[in-house]
JSON list of C-alpha atoms in Angstrom, two decimals:
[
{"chain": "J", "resi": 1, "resn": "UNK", "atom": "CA", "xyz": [-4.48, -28.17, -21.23]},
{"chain": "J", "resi": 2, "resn": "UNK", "atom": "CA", "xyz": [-3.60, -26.42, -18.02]},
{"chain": "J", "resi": 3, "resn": "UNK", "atom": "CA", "xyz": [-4.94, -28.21, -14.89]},
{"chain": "J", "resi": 4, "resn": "UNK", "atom": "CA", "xyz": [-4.71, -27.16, -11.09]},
{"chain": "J", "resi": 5, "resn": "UNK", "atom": "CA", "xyz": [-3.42, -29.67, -9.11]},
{"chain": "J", "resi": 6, "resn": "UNK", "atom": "CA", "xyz": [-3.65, -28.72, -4.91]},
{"chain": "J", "resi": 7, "resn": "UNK", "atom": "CA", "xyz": [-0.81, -30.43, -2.60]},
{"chain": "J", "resi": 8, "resn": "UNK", "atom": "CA", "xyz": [-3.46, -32.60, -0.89]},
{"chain": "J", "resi": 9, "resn": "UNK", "atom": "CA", "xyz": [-5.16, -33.97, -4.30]},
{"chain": "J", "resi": 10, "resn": "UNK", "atom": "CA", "xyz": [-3.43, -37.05, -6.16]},
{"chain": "J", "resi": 11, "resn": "UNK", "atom": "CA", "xyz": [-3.65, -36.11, -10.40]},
{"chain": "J", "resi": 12, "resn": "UNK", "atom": "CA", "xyz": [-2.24, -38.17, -13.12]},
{"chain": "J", "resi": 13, "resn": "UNK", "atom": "CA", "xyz": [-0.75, -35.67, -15.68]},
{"chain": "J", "resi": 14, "resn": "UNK", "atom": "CA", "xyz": [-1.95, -37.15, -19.21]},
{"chain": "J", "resi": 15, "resn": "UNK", "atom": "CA", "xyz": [0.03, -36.25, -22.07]},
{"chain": "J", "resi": 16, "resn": "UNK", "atom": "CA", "xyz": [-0.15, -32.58, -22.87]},
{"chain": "J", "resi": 17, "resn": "UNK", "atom": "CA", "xyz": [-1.21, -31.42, -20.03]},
{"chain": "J", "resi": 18, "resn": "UNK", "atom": "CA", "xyz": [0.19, -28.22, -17.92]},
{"chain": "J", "resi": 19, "resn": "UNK", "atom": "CA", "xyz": [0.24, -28.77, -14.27]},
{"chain": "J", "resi": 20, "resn": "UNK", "atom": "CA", "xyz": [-0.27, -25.80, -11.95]},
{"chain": "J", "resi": 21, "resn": "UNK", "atom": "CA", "xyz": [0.63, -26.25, -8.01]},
{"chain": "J", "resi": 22, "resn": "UNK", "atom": "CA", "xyz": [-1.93, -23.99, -6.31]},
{"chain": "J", "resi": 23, "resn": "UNK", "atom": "CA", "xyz": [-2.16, -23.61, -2.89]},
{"chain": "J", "resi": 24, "resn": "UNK", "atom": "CA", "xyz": [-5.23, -21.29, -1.90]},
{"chain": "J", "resi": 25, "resn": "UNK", "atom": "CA", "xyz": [-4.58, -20.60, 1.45]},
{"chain": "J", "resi": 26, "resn": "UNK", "atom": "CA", "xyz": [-7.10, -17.97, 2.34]},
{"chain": "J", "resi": 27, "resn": "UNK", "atom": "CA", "xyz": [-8.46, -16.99, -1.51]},
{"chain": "J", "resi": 28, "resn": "UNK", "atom": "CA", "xyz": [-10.29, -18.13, -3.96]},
{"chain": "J", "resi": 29, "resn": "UNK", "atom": "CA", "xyz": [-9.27, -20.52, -6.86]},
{"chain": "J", "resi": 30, "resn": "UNK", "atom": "CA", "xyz": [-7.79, -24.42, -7.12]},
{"chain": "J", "resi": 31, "resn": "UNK", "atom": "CA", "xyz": [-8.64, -24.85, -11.03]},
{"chain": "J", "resi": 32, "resn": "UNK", "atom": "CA", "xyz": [-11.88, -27.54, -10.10]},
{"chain": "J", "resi": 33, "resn": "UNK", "atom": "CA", "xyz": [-14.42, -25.17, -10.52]},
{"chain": "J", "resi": 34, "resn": "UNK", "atom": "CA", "xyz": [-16.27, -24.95, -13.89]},
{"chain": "J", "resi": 35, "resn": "UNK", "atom": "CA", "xyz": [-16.18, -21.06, -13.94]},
{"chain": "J", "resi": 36, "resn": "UNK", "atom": "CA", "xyz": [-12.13, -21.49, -13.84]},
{"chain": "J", "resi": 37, "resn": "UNK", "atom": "CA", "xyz": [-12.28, -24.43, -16.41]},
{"chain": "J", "resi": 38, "resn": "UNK", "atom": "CA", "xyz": [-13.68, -22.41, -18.79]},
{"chain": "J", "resi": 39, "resn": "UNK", "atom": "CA", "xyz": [-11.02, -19.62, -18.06]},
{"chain": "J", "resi": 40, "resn": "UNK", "atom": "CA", "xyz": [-8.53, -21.37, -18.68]},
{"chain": "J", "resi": 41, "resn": "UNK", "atom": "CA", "xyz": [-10.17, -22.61, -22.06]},
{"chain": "J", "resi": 42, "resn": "UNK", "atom": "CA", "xyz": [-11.13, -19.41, -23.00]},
{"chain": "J", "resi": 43, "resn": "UNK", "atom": "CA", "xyz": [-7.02, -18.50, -21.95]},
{"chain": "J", "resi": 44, "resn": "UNK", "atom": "CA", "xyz": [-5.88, -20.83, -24.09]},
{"chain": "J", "resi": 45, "resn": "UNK", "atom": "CA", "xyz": [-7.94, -19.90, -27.09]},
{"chain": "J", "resi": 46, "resn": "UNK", "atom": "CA", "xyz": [-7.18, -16.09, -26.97]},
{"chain": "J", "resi": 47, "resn": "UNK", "atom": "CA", "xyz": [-3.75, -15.99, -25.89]},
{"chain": "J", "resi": 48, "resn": "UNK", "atom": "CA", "xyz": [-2.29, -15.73, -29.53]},
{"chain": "J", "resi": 49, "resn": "UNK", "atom": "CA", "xyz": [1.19, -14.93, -28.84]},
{"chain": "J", "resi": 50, "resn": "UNK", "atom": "CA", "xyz": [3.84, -14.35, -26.24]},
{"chain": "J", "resi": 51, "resn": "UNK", "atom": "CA", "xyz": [3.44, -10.38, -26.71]},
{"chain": "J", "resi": 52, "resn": "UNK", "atom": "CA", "xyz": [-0.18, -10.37, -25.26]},
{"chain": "J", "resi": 53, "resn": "UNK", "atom": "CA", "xyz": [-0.73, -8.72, -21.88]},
{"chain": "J", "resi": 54, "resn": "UNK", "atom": "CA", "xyz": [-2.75, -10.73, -19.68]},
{"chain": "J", "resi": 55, "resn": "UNK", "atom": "CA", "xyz": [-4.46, -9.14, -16.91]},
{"chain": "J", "resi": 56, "resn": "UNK", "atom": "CA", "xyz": [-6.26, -11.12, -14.04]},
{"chain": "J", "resi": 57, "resn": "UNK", "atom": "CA", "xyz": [-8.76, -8.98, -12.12]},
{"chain": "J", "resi": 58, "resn": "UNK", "atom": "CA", "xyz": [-9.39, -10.40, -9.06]},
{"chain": "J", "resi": 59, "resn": "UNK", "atom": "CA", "xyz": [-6.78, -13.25, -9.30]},
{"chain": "J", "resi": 60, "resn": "UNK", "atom": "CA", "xyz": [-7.26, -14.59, -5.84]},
{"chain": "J", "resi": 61, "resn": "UNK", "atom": "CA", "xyz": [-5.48, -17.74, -5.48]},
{"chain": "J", "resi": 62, "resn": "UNK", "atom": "CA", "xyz": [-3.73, -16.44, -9.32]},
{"chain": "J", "resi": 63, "resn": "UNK", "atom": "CA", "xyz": [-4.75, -20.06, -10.98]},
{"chain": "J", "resi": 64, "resn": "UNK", "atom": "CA", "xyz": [-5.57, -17.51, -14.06]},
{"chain": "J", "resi": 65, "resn": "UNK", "atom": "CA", "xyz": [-2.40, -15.51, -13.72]},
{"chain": "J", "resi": 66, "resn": "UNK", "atom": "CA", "xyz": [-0.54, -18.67, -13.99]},
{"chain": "J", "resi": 67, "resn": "UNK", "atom": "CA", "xyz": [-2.32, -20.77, -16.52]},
{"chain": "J", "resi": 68, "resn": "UNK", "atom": "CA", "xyz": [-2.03, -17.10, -18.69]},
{"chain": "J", "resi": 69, "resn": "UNK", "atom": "CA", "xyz": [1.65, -17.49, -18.01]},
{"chain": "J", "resi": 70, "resn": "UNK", "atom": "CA", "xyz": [1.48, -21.39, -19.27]},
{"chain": "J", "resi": 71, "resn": "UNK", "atom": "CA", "xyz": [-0.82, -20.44, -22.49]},
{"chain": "J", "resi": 72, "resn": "UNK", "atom": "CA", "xyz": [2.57, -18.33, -23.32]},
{"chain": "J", "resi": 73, "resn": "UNK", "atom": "CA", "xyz": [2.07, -14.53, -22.27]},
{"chain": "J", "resi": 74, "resn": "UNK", "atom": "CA", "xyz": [5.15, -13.50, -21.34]},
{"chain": "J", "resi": 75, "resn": "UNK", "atom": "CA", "xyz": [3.23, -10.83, -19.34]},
{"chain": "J", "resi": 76, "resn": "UNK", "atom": "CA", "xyz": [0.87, -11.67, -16.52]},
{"chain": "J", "resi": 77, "resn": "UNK", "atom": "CA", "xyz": [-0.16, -9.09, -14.12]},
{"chain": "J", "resi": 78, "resn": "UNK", "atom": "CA", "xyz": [-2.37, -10.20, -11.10]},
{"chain": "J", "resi": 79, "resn": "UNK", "atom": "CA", "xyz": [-4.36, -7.69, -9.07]},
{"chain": "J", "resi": 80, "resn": "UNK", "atom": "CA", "xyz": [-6.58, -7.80, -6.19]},
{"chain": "J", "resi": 81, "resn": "UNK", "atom": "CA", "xyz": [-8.35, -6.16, -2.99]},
{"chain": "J", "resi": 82, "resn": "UNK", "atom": "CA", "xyz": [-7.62, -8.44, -0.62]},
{"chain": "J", "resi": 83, "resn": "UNK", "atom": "CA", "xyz": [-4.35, -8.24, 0.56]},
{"chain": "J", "resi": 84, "resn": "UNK", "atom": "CA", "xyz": [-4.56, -12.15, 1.26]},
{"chain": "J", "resi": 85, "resn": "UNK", "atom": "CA", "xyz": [-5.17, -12.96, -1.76]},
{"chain": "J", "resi": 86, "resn": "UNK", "atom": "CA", "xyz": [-2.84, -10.68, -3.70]},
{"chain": "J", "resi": 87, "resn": "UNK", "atom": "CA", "xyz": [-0.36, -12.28, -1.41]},
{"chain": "J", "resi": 88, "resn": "UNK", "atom": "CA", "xyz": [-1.49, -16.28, -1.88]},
{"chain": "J", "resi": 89, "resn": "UNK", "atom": "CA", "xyz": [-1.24, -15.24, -5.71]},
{"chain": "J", "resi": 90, "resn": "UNK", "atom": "CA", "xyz": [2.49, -14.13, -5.28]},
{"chain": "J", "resi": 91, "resn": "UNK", "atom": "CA", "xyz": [2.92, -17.27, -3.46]},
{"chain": "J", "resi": 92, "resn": "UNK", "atom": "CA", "xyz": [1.65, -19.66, -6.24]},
{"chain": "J", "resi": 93, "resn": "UNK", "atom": "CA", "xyz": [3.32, -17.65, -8.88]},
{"chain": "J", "resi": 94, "resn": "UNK", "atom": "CA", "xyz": [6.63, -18.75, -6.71]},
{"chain": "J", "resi": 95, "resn": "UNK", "atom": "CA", "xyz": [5.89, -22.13, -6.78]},
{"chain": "J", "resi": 96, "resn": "UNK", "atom": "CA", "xyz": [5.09, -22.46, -9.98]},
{"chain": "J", "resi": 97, "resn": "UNK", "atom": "CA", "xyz": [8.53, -20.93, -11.28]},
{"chain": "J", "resi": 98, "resn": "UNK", "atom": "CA", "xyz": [6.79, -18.36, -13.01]},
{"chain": "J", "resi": 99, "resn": "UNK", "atom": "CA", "xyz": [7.59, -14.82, -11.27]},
{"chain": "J", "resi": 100, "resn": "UNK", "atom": "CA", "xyz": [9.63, -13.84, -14.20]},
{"chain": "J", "resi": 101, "resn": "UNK", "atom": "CA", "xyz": [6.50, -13.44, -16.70]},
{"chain": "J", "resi": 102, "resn": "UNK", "atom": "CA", "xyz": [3.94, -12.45, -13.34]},
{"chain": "J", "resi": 103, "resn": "UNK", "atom": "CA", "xyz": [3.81, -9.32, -11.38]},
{"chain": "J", "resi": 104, "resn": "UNK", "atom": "CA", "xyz": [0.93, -9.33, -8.45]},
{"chain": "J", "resi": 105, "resn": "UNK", "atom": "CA", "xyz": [-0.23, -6.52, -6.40]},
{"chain": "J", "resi": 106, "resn": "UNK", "atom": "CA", "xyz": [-2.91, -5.42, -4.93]},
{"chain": "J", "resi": 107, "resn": "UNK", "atom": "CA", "xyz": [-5.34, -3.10, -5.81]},
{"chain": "J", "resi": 108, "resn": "UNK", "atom": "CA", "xyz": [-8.78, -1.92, -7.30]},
{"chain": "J", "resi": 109, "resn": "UNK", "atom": "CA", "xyz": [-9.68, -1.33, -10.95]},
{"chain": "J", "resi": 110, "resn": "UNK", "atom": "CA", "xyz": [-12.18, 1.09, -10.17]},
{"chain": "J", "resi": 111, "resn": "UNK", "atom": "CA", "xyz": [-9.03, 3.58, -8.76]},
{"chain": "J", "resi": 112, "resn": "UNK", "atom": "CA", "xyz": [-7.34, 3.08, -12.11]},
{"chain": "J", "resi": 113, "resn": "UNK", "atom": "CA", "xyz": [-4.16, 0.56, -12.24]},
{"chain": "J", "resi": 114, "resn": "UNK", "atom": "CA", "xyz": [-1.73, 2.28, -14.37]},
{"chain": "J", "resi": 115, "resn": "UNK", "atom": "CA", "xyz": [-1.50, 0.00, -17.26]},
{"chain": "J", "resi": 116, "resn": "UNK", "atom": "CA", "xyz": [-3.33, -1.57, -19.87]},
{"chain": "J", "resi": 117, "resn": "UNK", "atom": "CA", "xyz": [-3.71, -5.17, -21.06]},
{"chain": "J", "resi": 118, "resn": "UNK", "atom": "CA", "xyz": [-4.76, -6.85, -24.56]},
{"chain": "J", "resi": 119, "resn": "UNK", "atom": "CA", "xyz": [-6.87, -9.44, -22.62]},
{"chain": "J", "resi": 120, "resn": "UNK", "atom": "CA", "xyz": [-8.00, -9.38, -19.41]},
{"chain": "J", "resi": 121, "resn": "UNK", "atom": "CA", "xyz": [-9.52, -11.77, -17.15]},
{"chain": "J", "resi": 122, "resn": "UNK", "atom": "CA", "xyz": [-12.05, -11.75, -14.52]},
{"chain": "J", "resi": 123, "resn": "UNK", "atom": "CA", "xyz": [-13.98, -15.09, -12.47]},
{"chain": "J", "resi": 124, "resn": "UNK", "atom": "CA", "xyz": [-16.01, -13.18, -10.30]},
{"chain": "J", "resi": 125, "resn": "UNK", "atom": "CA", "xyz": [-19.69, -12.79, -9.77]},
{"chain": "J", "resi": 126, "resn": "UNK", "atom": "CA", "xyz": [-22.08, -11.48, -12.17]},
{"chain": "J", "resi": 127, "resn": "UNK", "atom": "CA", "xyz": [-22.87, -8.06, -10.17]},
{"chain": "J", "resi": 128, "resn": "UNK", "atom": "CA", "xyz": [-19.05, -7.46, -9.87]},
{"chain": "J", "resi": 129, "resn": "UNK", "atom": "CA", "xyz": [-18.90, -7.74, -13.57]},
{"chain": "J", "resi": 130, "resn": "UNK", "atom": "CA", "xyz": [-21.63, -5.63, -14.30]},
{"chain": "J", "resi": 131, "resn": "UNK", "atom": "CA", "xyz": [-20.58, -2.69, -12.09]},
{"chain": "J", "resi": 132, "resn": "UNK", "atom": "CA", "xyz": [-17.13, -2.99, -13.18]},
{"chain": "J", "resi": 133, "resn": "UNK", "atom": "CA", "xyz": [-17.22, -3.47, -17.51]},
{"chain": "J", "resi": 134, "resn": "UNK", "atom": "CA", "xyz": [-17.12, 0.71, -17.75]},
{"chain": "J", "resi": 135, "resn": "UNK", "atom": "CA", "xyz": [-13.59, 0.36, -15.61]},
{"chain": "J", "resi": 136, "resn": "UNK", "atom": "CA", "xyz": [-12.74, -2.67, -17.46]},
{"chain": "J", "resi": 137, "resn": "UNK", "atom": "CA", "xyz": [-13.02, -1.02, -20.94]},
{"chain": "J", "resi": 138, "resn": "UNK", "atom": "CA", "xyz": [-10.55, 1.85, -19.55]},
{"chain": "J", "resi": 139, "resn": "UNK", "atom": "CA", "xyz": [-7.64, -1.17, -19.04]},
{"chain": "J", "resi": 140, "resn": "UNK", "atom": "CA", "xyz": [-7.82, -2.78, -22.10]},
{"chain": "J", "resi": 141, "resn": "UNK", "atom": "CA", "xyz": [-5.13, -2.09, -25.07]},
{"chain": "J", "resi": 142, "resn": "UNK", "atom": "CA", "xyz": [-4.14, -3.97, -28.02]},
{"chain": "J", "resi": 143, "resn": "UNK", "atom": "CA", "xyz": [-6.79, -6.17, -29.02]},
{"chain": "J", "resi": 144, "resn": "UNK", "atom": "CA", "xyz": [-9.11, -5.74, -26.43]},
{"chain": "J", "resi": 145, "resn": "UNK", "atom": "CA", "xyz": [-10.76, -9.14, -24.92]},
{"chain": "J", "resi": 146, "resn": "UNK", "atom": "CA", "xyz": [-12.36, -9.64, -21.68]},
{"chain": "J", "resi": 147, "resn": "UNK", "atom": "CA", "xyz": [-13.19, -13.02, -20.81]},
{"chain": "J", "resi": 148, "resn": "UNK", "atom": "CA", "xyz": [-15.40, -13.06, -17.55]},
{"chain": "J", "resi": 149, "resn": "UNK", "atom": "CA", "xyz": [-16.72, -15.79, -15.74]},
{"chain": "J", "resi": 150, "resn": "UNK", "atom": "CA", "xyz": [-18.39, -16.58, -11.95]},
{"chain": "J", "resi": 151, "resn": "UNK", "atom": "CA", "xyz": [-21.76, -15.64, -13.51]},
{"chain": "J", "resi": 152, "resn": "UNK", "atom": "CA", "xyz": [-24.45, -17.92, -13.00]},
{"chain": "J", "resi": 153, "resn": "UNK", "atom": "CA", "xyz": [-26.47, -19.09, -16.07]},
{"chain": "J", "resi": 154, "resn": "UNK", "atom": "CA", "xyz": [-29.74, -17.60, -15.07]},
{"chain": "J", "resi": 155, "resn": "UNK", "atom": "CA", "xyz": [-27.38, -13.78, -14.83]},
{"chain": "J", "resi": 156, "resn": "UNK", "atom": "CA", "xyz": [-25.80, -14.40, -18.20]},
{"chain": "J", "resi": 157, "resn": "UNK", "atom": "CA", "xyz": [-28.44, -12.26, -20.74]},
{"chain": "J", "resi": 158, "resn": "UNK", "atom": "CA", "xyz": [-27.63, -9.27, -17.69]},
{"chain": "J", "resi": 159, "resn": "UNK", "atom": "CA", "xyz": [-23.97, -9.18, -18.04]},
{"chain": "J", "resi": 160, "resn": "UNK", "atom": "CA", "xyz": [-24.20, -9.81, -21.95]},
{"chain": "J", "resi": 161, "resn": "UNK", "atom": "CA", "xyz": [-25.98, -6.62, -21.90]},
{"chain": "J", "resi": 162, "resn": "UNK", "atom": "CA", "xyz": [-24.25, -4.57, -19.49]},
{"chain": "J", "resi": 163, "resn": "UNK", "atom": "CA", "xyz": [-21.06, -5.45, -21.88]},
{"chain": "J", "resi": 164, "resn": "UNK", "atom": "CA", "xyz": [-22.74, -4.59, -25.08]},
{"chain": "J", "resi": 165, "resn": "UNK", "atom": "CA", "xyz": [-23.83, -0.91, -23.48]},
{"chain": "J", "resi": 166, "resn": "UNK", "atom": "CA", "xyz": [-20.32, -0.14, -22.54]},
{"chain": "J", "resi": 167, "resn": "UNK", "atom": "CA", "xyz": [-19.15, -1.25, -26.42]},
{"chain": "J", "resi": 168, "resn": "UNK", "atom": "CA", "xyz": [-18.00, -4.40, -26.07]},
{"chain": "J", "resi": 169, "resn": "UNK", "atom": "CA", "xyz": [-19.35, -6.90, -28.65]},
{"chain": "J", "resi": 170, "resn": "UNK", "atom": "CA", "xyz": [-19.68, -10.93, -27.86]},
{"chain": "J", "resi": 171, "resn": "UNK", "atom": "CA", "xyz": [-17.05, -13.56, -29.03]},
{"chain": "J", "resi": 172, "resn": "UNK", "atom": "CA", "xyz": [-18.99, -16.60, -27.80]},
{"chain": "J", "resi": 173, "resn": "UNK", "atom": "CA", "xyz": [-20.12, -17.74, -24.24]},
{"chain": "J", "resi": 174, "resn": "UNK", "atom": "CA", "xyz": [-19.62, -20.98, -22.84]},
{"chain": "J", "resi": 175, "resn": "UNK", "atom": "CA", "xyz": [-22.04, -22.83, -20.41]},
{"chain": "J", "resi": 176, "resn": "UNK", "atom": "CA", "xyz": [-21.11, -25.37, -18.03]},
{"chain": "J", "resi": 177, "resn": "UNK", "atom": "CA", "xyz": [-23.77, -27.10, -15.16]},
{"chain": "J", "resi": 178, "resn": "UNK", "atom": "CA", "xyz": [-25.62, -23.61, -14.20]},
{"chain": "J", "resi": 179, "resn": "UNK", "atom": "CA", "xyz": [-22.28, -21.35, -14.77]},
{"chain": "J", "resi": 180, "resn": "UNK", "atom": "CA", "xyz": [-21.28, -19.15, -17.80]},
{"chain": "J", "resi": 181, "resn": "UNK", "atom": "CA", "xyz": [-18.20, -17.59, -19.06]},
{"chain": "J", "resi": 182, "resn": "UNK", "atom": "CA", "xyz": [-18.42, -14.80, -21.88]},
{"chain": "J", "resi": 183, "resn": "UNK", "atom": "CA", "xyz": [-15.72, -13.49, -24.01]},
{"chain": "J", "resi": 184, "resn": "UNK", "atom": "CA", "xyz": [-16.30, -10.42, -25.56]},
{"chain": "J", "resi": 185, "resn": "UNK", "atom": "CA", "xyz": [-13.99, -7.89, -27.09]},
{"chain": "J", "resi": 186, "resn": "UNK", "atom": "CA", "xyz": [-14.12, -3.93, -27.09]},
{"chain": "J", "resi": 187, "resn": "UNK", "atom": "CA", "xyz": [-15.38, -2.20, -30.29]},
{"chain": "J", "resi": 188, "resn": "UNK", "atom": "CA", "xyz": [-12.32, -0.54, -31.50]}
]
């Protein structure tokens, strides 16, 4: 089990688990959060072997580009729009030992990204999601699963369809308190 540990919170490691040092600073993502539990459970379930290219769209603090790295992809790429969080990603990915298997820079999937990934990852909001599962579909290679998250429970049956009109079909969703996190993968 991966589990974010920040430098001002105290964690006993139990056995098994996979620590990740984050650091924020000015983005988004420490690994408490249910949205980024599930992620990272979701992660660990559909990362099947070292040859899968993991994607993390909108990686902010890059807790999903990491724990990606620490499910065994050997190929993490982190993107996002805000230059401070592209840059608190790069950071983390330092810290954690892990820039050999992560490449972060930022950008915008809706301007194209120039490569593909067999699963990519997104814990945004559910609007973001919706607007952005057409560009999604264009990045994915391989075998094809997006795993998004951020989306409040009471949004889930809106992104579930959005997905299903751009020809994705659903894995399974996961609920925890009033979030949800769907993995779906792209008809081939």
């Amino acid at each position: 089990v991966c589990v974010g540990q920040c430098p001002w919170e105290e964690y006993e490691p139990q056995e098994g688990d996979k620590i990740i040092e984050i650091d924020p600073g000015m983005a988004f993502g420490t690994g408490t959060h249910p949205t980024t539990k599930m992620c990272i459970r979701l992660l660990e379930k559909y990362i099947e072997s070292e040859k899968d290219i993991v994607l993390d769209l909108g990686c902010g603090s890059g807790i999903l580009s990491i724990a990606a790295a620490l499910c065994g992809s050997e190929s993490v790429k982190g993107v996002d729009i805000d230059p401070d969080a592209a840059a608190a990603s790069l950071e983390n990915a330092e810290k954690n030992h892990l820039t050999d298997r992560i490449e972060i820079r930022q950008g915008d999937v809706t301007k194209g990204l120039g490569f593909t990934a067999d699963i990519i990852v997104a814990n945004l909001i559910a609007d973001l999601i919706i607007g952005l599962s057409g560009d999604i579909a264009k990045h994915l290679s391989g075998r094809k699963i997006f795993i998004s998250s951020g989306i409040l429970a009471e949004k889930c049956d809106k992104v579930v369809s959005a997905l299903e009109e751009d020809g994705f079909c659903i894995l399974e969703i996961f609920e925890e308190e009033e979030w949800c996190a769907v993995a779906a993968q792209l008809k081939a």
